[in-house]
Tab-separated table of C-alpha atoms in Angstrom:
chain	number	residue	atom	x	y	z
A	1	MET	CA	13.865	-22.564	-7.220
A	2	THR	CA	10.993	-21.652	-5.346
A	3	ARG	CA	13.294	-19.873	-2.967
A	4	LEU	CA	14.475	-18.020	-6.000
A	5	LYS	CA	11.106	-17.160	-7.113
A	6	SER	CA	10.274	-15.675	-3.697
A	7	TRP	CA	13.092	-13.135	-4.240
A	8	LEU	CA	12.234	-12.256	-8.084
A	9	PRO	CA	9.659	-9.493	-8.929
A	10	ASP	CA	6.131	-10.340	-9.220
A	11	SER	CA	4.253	-9.994	-12.640
A	12	PHE	CA	2.609	-6.795	-11.505
A	13	ILE	CA	6.027	-5.352	-10.472
A	14	LEU	CA	7.267	-6.299	-14.184
A	15	ALA	CA	4.341	-4.538	-15.707
A	16	LEU	CA	4.976	-1.442	-13.531
A	17	LEU	CA	8.917	-1.131	-14.412
A	18	ALA	CA	7.769	-1.707	-18.069
A	19	THR	CA	5.213	1.064	-17.815
A	20	VAL	CA	7.832	3.533	-16.099
A	21	ALA	CA	10.306	2.506	-19.046
A	22	PHE	CA	7.571	3.295	-21.627
A	23	ALA	CA	6.932	6.754	-19.932
A	24	THR	CA	10.498	7.434	-19.908
A	25	VAL	CA	11.036	6.937	-23.674
A	26	LEU	CA	7.560	8.245	-24.791
A	27	PRO	CA	6.055	10.379	-21.964
A	28	ALA	CA	2.559	12.117	-22.732
A	29	THR	CA	3.472	15.760	-23.801
A	30	GLY	CA	1.617	18.672	-25.313
A	31	ARG	CA	-2.084	18.071	-25.742
A	32	ALA	CA	-1.849	14.443	-24.879
A	33	ALA	CA	-0.786	15.353	-21.187
A	34	PRO	CA	-4.151	16.672	-20.013
A	35	VAL	CA	-5.702	13.574	-21.970
A	36	ALA	CA	-3.527	11.245	-20.008
A	37	ALA	CA	-4.331	12.811	-16.728
A	38	TRP	CA	-8.102	12.926	-17.390
A	39	ALA	CA	-8.066	9.484	-18.247
A	40	SER	CA	-5.936	8.563	-15.044
A	41	ASN	CA	-8.496	10.439	-12.874
A	42	ILE	CA	-11.480	8.454	-14.527
A	43	ALA	CA	-9.524	5.147	-14.029
A	44	ILE	CA	-8.668	6.062	-10.215
A	45	ALA	CA	-12.577	6.755	-9.644
A	46	LEU	CA	-13.253	3.331	-11.375
A	47	LEU	CA	-10.726	1.557	-9.324
A	48	PHE	CA	-12.327	2.965	-5.935
A	49	PHE	CA	-15.876	2.184	-7.242
A	50	LEU	CA	-14.794	-1.523	-7.786
A	51	HIS	CA	-13.268	-1.706	-4.256
A	52	GLY	CA	-16.468	-0.494	-2.685
A	53	ALA	CA	-18.444	-3.075	-4.922
A	54	ARG	CA	-16.315	-6.061	-3.890
A	55	LEU	CA	-15.538	-5.200	0.016
A	56	SER	CA	-17.580	-7.339	2.245
A	57	ARG	CA	-19.054	-5.418	5.055
A	58	GLU	CA	-19.342	-8.695	7.067
A	59	ALA	CA	-15.491	-8.932	7.000
A	60	VAL	CA	-15.135	-5.498	8.556
A	61	LEU	CA	-17.798	-6.242	11.347
A	62	GLY	CA	-16.119	-9.830	12.175
A	63	GLY	CA	-13.179	-7.597	13.170
A	64	LEU	CA	-14.907	-6.526	16.108
A	65	ARG	CA	-14.626	-10.168	17.677
A	66	GLN	CA	-10.808	-9.412	18.221
A	67	PRO	CA	-10.714	-5.659	19.122
A	68	LYS	CA	-7.163	-5.870	20.649
A	69	LEU	CA	-5.447	-7.492	17.768
A	70	HIS	CA	-7.256	-5.169	15.144
A	71	ALA	CA	-6.200	-2.210	17.478
A	72	LEU	CA	-2.402	-3.271	17.188
A	73	VAL	CA	-2.733	-3.631	13.477
A	74	LEU	CA	-4.293	-0.138	12.794
A	75	ALA	CA	-1.562	1.130	15.459
A	76	CYS	CA	1.299	-0.222	13.402
A	77	THR	CA	-0.292	0.965	10.242
A	78	PHE	CA	-1.176	4.296	10.984
A	79	VAL	CA	0.827	5.474	14.091
A	80	LEU	CA	3.900	3.476	14.422
A	81	PHE	CA	4.715	3.913	10.563
A	82	PRO	CA	4.459	7.583	10.683
A	83	LEU	CA	6.440	8.080	13.927
A	84	LEU	CA	9.221	5.945	12.559
A	85	GLY	CA	9.447	7.635	9.353
A	86	LEU	CA	9.859	11.078	11.089
A	87	ALA	CA	12.292	9.819	13.488
A	88	LEU	CA	14.248	8.109	10.394
A	89	GLN	CA	14.150	11.515	8.692
A	90	ALA	CA	15.463	13.445	11.776
A	91	ALA	CA	18.401	10.958	12.618
A	92	VAL	CA	19.742	10.968	9.004
A	93	PRO	CA	18.176	13.796	7.005
A	94	GLY	CA	20.645	13.260	4.346
A	95	LEU	CA	20.094	9.711	3.733
A	96	VAL	CA	18.065	10.621	0.490
A	97	ALA	CA	17.158	13.807	-1.253
A	98	PRO	CA	14.421	16.073	0.203
A	99	GLN	CA	11.880	15.051	-2.406
A	100	LEU	CA	12.406	11.266	-2.045
A	101	TRP	CA	11.854	11.828	1.898
A	102	THR	CA	8.204	13.011	0.802
A	103	GLY	CA	7.805	9.667	-1.035
A	104	VAL	CA	9.113	7.751	2.206
A	105	LEU	CA	6.724	9.500	4.513
A	106	PHE	CA	3.937	9.010	2.030
A	107	ILE	CA	4.563	5.322	2.496
A	108	CYS	CA	4.148	5.606	6.172
A	109	THR	CA	0.590	7.036	5.833
A	110	LEU	CA	-0.745	4.132	3.737
A	111	SER	CA	-3.340	1.479	4.518
A	112	SER	CA	-2.127	-2.290	4.682
A	113	THR	CA	-2.568	-4.597	1.536
A	114	VAL	CA	-5.345	-7.046	1.426
A	115	GLN	CA	-4.153	-9.536	-0.807
A	116	SER	CA	-0.750	-10.273	0.008
A	117	SER	CA	-1.331	-9.684	3.933
A	118	ILE	CA	-4.075	-12.628	3.688
A	119	ALA	CA	-1.789	-14.712	1.490
A	120	PHE	CA	1.216	-14.469	3.764
A	121	THR	CA	-0.909	-15.185	6.743
A	122	SER	CA	-2.179	-18.027	5.252
A	123	ILE	CA	1.153	-19.441	4.273
A	124	ALA	CA	2.552	-18.782	7.608
A	125	LYS	CA	-0.374	-20.856	9.221
A	126	GLY	CA	-1.858	-17.599	11.039
A	127	ASN	CA	-5.359	-16.655	11.764
A	128	VAL	CA	-6.811	-15.963	8.368
A	129	PRO	CA	-10.465	-14.744	9.249
A	130	ALA	CA	-8.763	-12.186	11.419
A	131	ALA	CA	-6.337	-11.221	8.675
A	132	VAL	CA	-9.327	-10.639	6.416
A	133	CYS	CA	-10.901	-8.308	9.023
A	134	ALA	CA	-7.533	-6.456	9.788
A	135	ALA	CA	-6.622	-5.700	6.206
A	136	THR	CA	-10.111	-4.876	5.350
A	137	ALA	CA	-10.543	-2.438	8.198
A	138	SER	CA	-7.200	-0.658	7.368
A	139	ASN	CA	-8.139	-0.054	3.645
A	140	LEU	CA	-11.633	1.342	4.652
A	141	LEU	CA	-9.930	3.478	7.468
A	142	GLY	CA	-7.263	4.584	4.862
A	143	ILE	CA	-9.373	6.149	2.601
A	144	VAL	CA	-9.788	9.027	5.435
A	145	ALA	CA	-6.629	8.493	7.620
A	146	THR	CA	-3.912	8.960	4.454
A	147	PRO	CA	-5.183	12.121	3.446
A	148	VAL	CA	-5.084	13.484	7.000
A	149	LEU	CA	-1.829	11.912	7.699
A	150	VAL	CA	-0.159	13.495	4.728
A	151	ALA	CA	-1.520	16.760	5.789
A	152	LEU	CA	0.087	16.161	9.342
A	153	LEU	CA	3.337	15.038	8.068
A	154	LEU	CA	3.864	16.977	4.937
A	155	HIS	CA	2.269	20.376	6.047
A	156	ARG	CA	5.627	22.050	5.375
A	157	GLN	CA	5.293	21.331	1.701
A	158	ALA	CA	1.713	22.483	1.472
A	159	THR	CA	2.240	25.838	0.299
A	160	THR	CA	4.304	24.462	-2.619
A	161	GLY	CA	1.518	23.468	-4.612
A	162	SER	CA	1.318	19.780	-3.621
A	163	GLY	CA	-2.277	20.051	-2.317
A	164	THR	CA	-1.526	18.613	1.101
A	165	GLY	CA	-2.998	21.585	3.029
A	166	PHE	CA	-5.697	20.901	5.422
A	167	GLY	CA	-8.075	22.952	3.415
A	168	SER	CA	-7.944	20.430	0.685
A	169	VAL	CA	-8.297	17.319	2.653
A	170	LEU	CA	-12.238	17.226	2.694
A	171	GLN	CA	-12.227	17.535	-1.087
A	172	ILE	CA	-9.442	14.712	-1.427
A	173	VAL	CA	-11.444	12.355	0.648
A	174	VAL	CA	-14.765	13.058	-1.362
A	175	GLU	CA	-12.841	12.534	-4.711
A	176	LEU	CA	-11.797	8.996	-3.466
A	177	LEU	CA	-14.545	8.241	-1.032
A	178	LEU	CA	-17.724	9.020	-3.631
A	179	PRO	CA	-16.938	6.220	-5.997
A	180	PHE	CA	-16.193	3.821	-3.120
A	181	VAL	CA	-19.586	4.538	-1.623
A	182	ALA	CA	-21.390	4.226	-4.737
A	183	GLY	CA	-19.609	0.816	-5.187
A	184	GLN	CA	-20.818	-0.368	-1.603
A	185	ALA	CA	-24.261	1.165	-2.267
A	186	LEU	CA	-24.576	-0.850	-5.374
A	187	ARG	CA	-23.126	-4.098	-3.785
A	188	PRO	CA	-26.391	-5.786	-3.404
A	189	TRP	CA	-27.029	-5.774	-7.227
A	190	ILE	CA	-23.336	-6.277	-8.467
A	191	GLY	CA	-21.437	-7.906	-5.497
A	192	ASP	CA	-22.147	-11.357	-6.900
A	193	TRP	CA	-21.288	-10.300	-10.493
A	194	ALA	CA	-18.144	-8.754	-9.083
A	195	ALA	CA	-17.162	-11.937	-6.917
A	196	ARG	CA	-17.804	-14.210	-10.415
A	197	ASN	CA	-15.672	-11.714	-12.570
A	198	ARG	CA	-12.758	-11.203	-9.964
A	199	LYS	CA	-10.194	-11.945	-12.490
A	200	VAL	CA	-11.479	-9.804	-14.931
A	201	LEU	CA	-12.012	-6.939	-12.604
A	202	SER	CA	-8.279	-7.674	-11.280
A	203	LEU	CA	-7.201	-6.759	-14.652
A	204	VAL	CA	-9.065	-3.495	-14.684
A	205	ASP	CA	-7.723	-2.477	-11.369
A	206	ARG	CA	-4.049	-3.242	-12.617
A	207	GLY	CA	-4.797	-1.600	-16.092
A	208	SER	CA	-5.905	1.710	-13.906
A	209	ILE	CA	-2.995	1.831	-11.727
A	210	LEU	CA	-0.807	1.313	-14.587
A	211	LEU	CA	-2.296	4.098	-16.283
A	212	ALA	CA	-1.953	6.474	-13.200
A	213	VAL	CA	1.953	5.470	-13.275
A	214	TYR	CA	2.257	6.287	-16.891
A	215	SER	CA	0.557	9.652	-16.517
A	216	ALA	CA	2.575	10.422	-13.263
A	217	PHE	CA	5.914	9.324	-14.530
A	218	GLY	CA	5.578	11.106	-17.984
A	219	ALA	CA	4.949	14.269	-16.224
A	220	ALA	CA	8.254	13.701	-14.024
A	221	VAL	CA	10.216	12.633	-16.906
A	222	VAL	CA	9.301	15.921	-18.808
A	223	GLU	CA	10.915	17.563	-15.590
A	224	GLY	CA	13.835	15.476	-15.666
A	225	ILE	CA	13.444	12.865	-12.888
A	226	TRP	CA	15.948	10.703	-13.967
A	227	HIS	CA	18.512	13.392	-13.835
A	228	LEU	CA	17.705	14.528	-10.360
A	229	PHE	CA	18.177	10.996	-8.765
A	230	PRO	CA	21.283	9.021	-9.969
A	231	PRO	CA	21.771	5.199	-9.178
A	232	LEU	CA	23.472	6.220	-6.046
A	233	GLU	CA	20.729	8.236	-4.596
A	234	LEU	CA	18.187	5.499	-5.667
A	235	GLY	CA	20.395	2.823	-3.580
A	236	LYS	CA	20.379	4.981	-0.565
A	237	LEU	CA	16.421	5.075	-0.956
A	238	VAL	CA	16.392	1.439	-1.064
A	239	LEU	CA	18.511	1.485	2.141
A	240	ALA	CA	15.961	3.822	3.762
A	241	ASN	CA	13.083	1.599	2.957
A	242	ALA	CA	15.032	-1.439	4.341
A	243	ILE	CA	15.557	0.293	7.704
A	244	LEU	CA	11.945	1.291	7.713
A	245	LEU	CA	10.617	-2.284	7.041
A	246	GLY	CA	12.865	-3.872	9.368
A	247	LEU	CA	12.072	-1.724	12.258
A	248	VAL	CA	8.311	-2.375	11.790
A	249	LEU	CA	8.775	-6.040	11.440
A	250	VAL	CA	10.777	-6.247	14.623
A	251	LEU	CA	8.626	-3.757	16.725
A	252	SER	CA	5.247	-5.403	15.492
A	253	THR	CA	6.741	-8.971	16.524
A	254	LEU	CA	7.758	-7.416	20.142
A	255	ALA	CA	4.306	-5.664	20.479
A	256	ALA	CA	2.551	-9.036	19.897
A	257	ARG	CA	4.606	-10.785	22.438
A	258	LEU	CA	4.192	-7.908	24.979
A	259	PHE	CA	0.449	-7.850	24.659
A	260	GLY	CA	0.528	-11.769	24.968
A	261	LEU	CA	-1.001	-12.549	21.467
A	262	LYS	CA	-1.205	-16.184	20.522
A	263	ARG	CA	1.282	-17.214	17.619
A	264	VAL	CA	-1.540	-17.517	14.973
A	265	ASP	CA	-2.420	-13.622	15.747
A	266	GLU	CA	1.029	-12.447	16.190
A	267	ILE	CA	1.222	-13.419	12.469
A	268	VAL	CA	-1.600	-11.444	11.578
A	269	LEU	CA	-0.083	-8.390	13.425
A	270	VAL	CA	3.421	-8.775	11.774
A	271	PHE	CA	2.015	-9.301	8.183
A	272	CYS	CA	-0.958	-6.955	8.186
A	273	GLY	CA	0.883	-4.467	10.387
A	274	SER	CA	4.228	-3.965	8.103
A	275	LYS	CA	2.478	-4.083	4.613
A	276	LYS	CA	1.770	-0.939	2.792
A	277	SER	CA	-0.755	-0.949	-0.118
A	278	LEU	CA	0.815	-0.095	-3.634
A	279	ALA	CA	-2.845	-0.334	-5.039
A	280	ALA	CA	-4.164	2.211	-2.789
A	281	GLY	CA	-1.137	4.133	-2.849
A	282	ILE	CA	-0.569	5.009	-6.552
A	283	PRO	CA	-4.268	6.551	-6.886
A	284	MET	CA	-3.923	8.227	-3.633
A	285	ALA	CA	-0.638	9.896	-4.778
A	286	THR	CA	-2.273	11.191	-8.188
A	287	VAL	CA	-4.876	12.980	-6.087
A	288	LEU	CA	-2.652	14.162	-3.123
A	289	PHE	CA	0.119	15.494	-4.924
A	290	ALA	CA	0.278	17.695	-7.998
A	291	GLY	CA	2.139	17.545	-11.514
A	292	PRO	CA	5.825	16.010	-11.710
A	293	THR	CA	5.817	15.542	-8.051
A	294	VAL	CA	3.682	12.388	-8.325
A	295	GLY	CA	6.302	10.356	-10.093
A	296	VAL	CA	8.840	11.481	-7.494
A	297	VAL	CA	6.530	9.991	-4.587
A	298	LEU	CA	5.758	6.875	-6.416
A	299	LEU	CA	9.501	5.802	-6.602
A	300	PRO	CA	9.721	4.857	-2.859
A	301	ILE	CA	6.300	2.965	-2.678
A	302	MET	CA	7.353	0.873	-5.598
A	303	ILE	CA	10.671	-0.142	-4.233
A	304	PHE	CA	8.906	-0.710	-0.859
A	305	HIS	CA	6.333	-2.962	-2.327
A	306	GLN	CA	8.744	-5.252	-3.781
A	307	MET	CA	10.903	-5.490	-0.657
A	308	GLN	CA	7.941	-6.213	1.443
A	309	LEU	CA	6.940	-9.177	-0.837
A	310	MET	CA	10.441	-10.598	-0.934
A	311	VAL	CA	10.973	-10.224	2.809
A	312	CYS	CA	7.521	-11.577	4.228
A	313	ALA	CA	7.693	-14.480	1.729
A	314	VAL	CA	10.729	-15.763	3.561
A	315	LEU	CA	9.351	-14.761	6.824
A	316	ALA	CA	6.033	-16.465	6.114
A	317	LYS	CA	7.972	-19.522	5.392
A	318	ARG	CA	10.068	-19.532	8.441
A	319	TYR	CA	6.779	-19.183	10.611
A	320	ALA	CA	5.418	-22.176	8.539
A	321	ARG	CA	8.050	-24.442	9.462
A	322	GLU	CA	7.510	-23.920	13.321
A	323	PRO	CA	4.994	-26.407	14.959
A	324	LEU	CA	1.710	-24.926	15.614
A	325	PRO	CA	0.774	-25.118	19.276
A	326	GLN	CA	-2.715	-27.162	19.521
A	327	ALA	CA	-4.101	-24.518	21.597
A	328	ALA	CA	-3.573	-21.651	19.192
A	329	ALA	CA	-5.707	-23.642	16.410
A	330	VAL	CA	-8.124	-21.211	14.606
A	331	PRO	CA	-11.555	-22.106	14.890
A	332	ALA	CA	-13.618	-22.844	11.872
A	333	GLU	CA	-15.839	-20.288	10.557
């Protein structure tokens, strides 16, 4: 039963699927469309503000103790992923439709997850403090790195209204960064309150993301997204995501052993370096891409998110079954 649960969609994925279904049946049209988009923008600003209020600066500074490990995590996230995405597109350009390739490459630009990276590292008996530092640093850097990488990887689409030109990068960063900085600035006053109300704020986070998904998919449905991508095309998208995830997991494991990392640190590199954040990806996409394009871009990351959870759940349990060398034990903080 436990093994079956690791392969089932989590509650948030189910909520996302329900939101997509609702947007398919009842999309925001006419005067409701700009209202939904406006509400989505406010929700995204609130999301980044709350991220800033909750993110501990000490966790990021603590990462300086293991520069090699954290450099490898960031390299996997922001260098290896984009290179693999471009290589996969060049090798099999007809694997998925051009619009879906945009979404696959967008996955490659995103930061790592925080919650699931730490959770899987803990299950696998890895270096949890290092995972906290690595995931936090990845998310901080992602605020700037993702828009820049989108401009680099998708520059050919910049003239089609997607908003990925270099001239718009600064504006994009400011729209996301200012709420985050405001949250960090107010952290001394609201940080304790945010920590005490983590569960409530988690619902706000998820609600913000669901609202952004509804607005994006509603616009895409109006433009006929489901007629553009039949089931066979979605199946090929699953295959493309599986290849990408598999390559990163294998290469990050090889890199950990090549650089002589302890097993507890190898676990950090594998789990933090292979994850891509849906929570960051959805608001980023709504800012970086225009109109119905957003819904198409979100399809790959929603599929990839569930795949990484299922595969890493199995992998974490496999690591946990292996005996932990005494010398690799993580010192108490």
